[in-house]
XYZ file of C-alpha atoms in Angstrom:
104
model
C 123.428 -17.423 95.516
C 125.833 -15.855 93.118
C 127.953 -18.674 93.246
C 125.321 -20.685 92.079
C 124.353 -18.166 89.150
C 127.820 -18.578 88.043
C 128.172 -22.067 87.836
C 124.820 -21.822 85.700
C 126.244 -19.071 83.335
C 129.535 -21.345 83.122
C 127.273 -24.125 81.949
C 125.386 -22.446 79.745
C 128.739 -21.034 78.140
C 129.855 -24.880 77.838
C 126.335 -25.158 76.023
C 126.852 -22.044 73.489
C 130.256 -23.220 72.857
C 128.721 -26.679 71.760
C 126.239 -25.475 69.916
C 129.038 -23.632 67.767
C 129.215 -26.938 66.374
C 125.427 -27.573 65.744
C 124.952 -24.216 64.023
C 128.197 -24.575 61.696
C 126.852 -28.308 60.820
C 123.092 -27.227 60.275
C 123.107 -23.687 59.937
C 119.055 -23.793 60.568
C 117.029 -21.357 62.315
C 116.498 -23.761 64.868
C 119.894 -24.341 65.724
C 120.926 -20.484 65.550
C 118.301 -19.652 68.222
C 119.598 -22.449 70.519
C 123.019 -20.855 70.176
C 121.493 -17.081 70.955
C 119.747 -18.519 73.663
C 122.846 -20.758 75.602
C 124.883 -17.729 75.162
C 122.278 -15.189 76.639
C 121.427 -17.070 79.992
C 125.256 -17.299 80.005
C 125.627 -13.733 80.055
C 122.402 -12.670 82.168
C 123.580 -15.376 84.719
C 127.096 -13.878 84.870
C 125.812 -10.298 84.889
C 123.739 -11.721 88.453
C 126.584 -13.325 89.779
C 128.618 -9.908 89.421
C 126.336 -8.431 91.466
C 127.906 -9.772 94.590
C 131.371 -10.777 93.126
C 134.247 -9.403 91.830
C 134.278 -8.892 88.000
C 137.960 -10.215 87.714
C 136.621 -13.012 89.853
C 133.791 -13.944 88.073
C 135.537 -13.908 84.547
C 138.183 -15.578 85.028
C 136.073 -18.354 86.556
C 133.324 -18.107 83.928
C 135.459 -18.604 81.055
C 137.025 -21.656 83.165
C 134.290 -23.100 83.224
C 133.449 -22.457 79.541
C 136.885 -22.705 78.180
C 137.263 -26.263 79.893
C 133.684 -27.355 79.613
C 133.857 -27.125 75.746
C 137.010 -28.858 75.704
C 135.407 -31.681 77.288
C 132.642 -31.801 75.325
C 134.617 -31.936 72.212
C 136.526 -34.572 73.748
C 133.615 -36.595 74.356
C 130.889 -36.090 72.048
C 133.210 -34.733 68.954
C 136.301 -37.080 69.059
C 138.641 -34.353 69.945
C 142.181 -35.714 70.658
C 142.073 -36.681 74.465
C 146.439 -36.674 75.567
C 147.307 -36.870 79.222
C 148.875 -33.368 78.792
C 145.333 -32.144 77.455
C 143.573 -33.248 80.101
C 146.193 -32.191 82.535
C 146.172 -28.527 81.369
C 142.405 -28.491 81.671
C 142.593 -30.084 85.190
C 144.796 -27.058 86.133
C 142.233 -24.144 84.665
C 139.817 -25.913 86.904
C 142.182 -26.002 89.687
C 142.735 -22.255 89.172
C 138.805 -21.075 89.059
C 138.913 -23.577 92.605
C 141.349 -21.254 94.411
C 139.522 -18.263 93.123
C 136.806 -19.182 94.633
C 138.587 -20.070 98.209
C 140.611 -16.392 98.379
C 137.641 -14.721 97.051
């Protein structure tokens, strides 16, 4: 189950990190108390999921999941630039927080 709490807090970090965006474009109440919101189920699901796993563990794949996430997003829904390289370099953070999880 701690796995799965992960994932979620990694998801809900890719959501905070999104609505960075939303706030700094409509800097409404609204849109602040999405952004406290993604970022504190990210942080109550990662404090479950370190329950059971290692904190260097759970970071490291946490702010994968974030760090890359977000990237994505901006590629997709904020016309980031999207270079082979780019995509390459988030293909290997992924491919890092997948061997964490298999020697873990």
């Amino acid at each position: 189950m701690s796995w799965v709490y992960l994932i979620l807090a990694g998801l809900f970090e890719m959501m905070g990190v999104s609505l960075i965006n939303t706030f700094n474009q409509s800097r409404s109440w609204k849109s602040l108390s999405a952004l406290v919101g993604g970022f504190g189920l990210s942080f109550l699901f990662l404090s479950l999921a370190m329950k059971a796993l290692p904190m260097g563990t759970a970071y490291a794949i946490w702010t994968g999941i974030g760090a890359s996430g977000g990237a994505i997003l901006g590629m997709v829904f904020y016309h980031e630039p999207r270079s082979v390289l780019r995509i390459l370099c988030i293909g290997l953070v992924l491919g890092s927080a997948v061997g964490l999880k298999l020697v873990s």
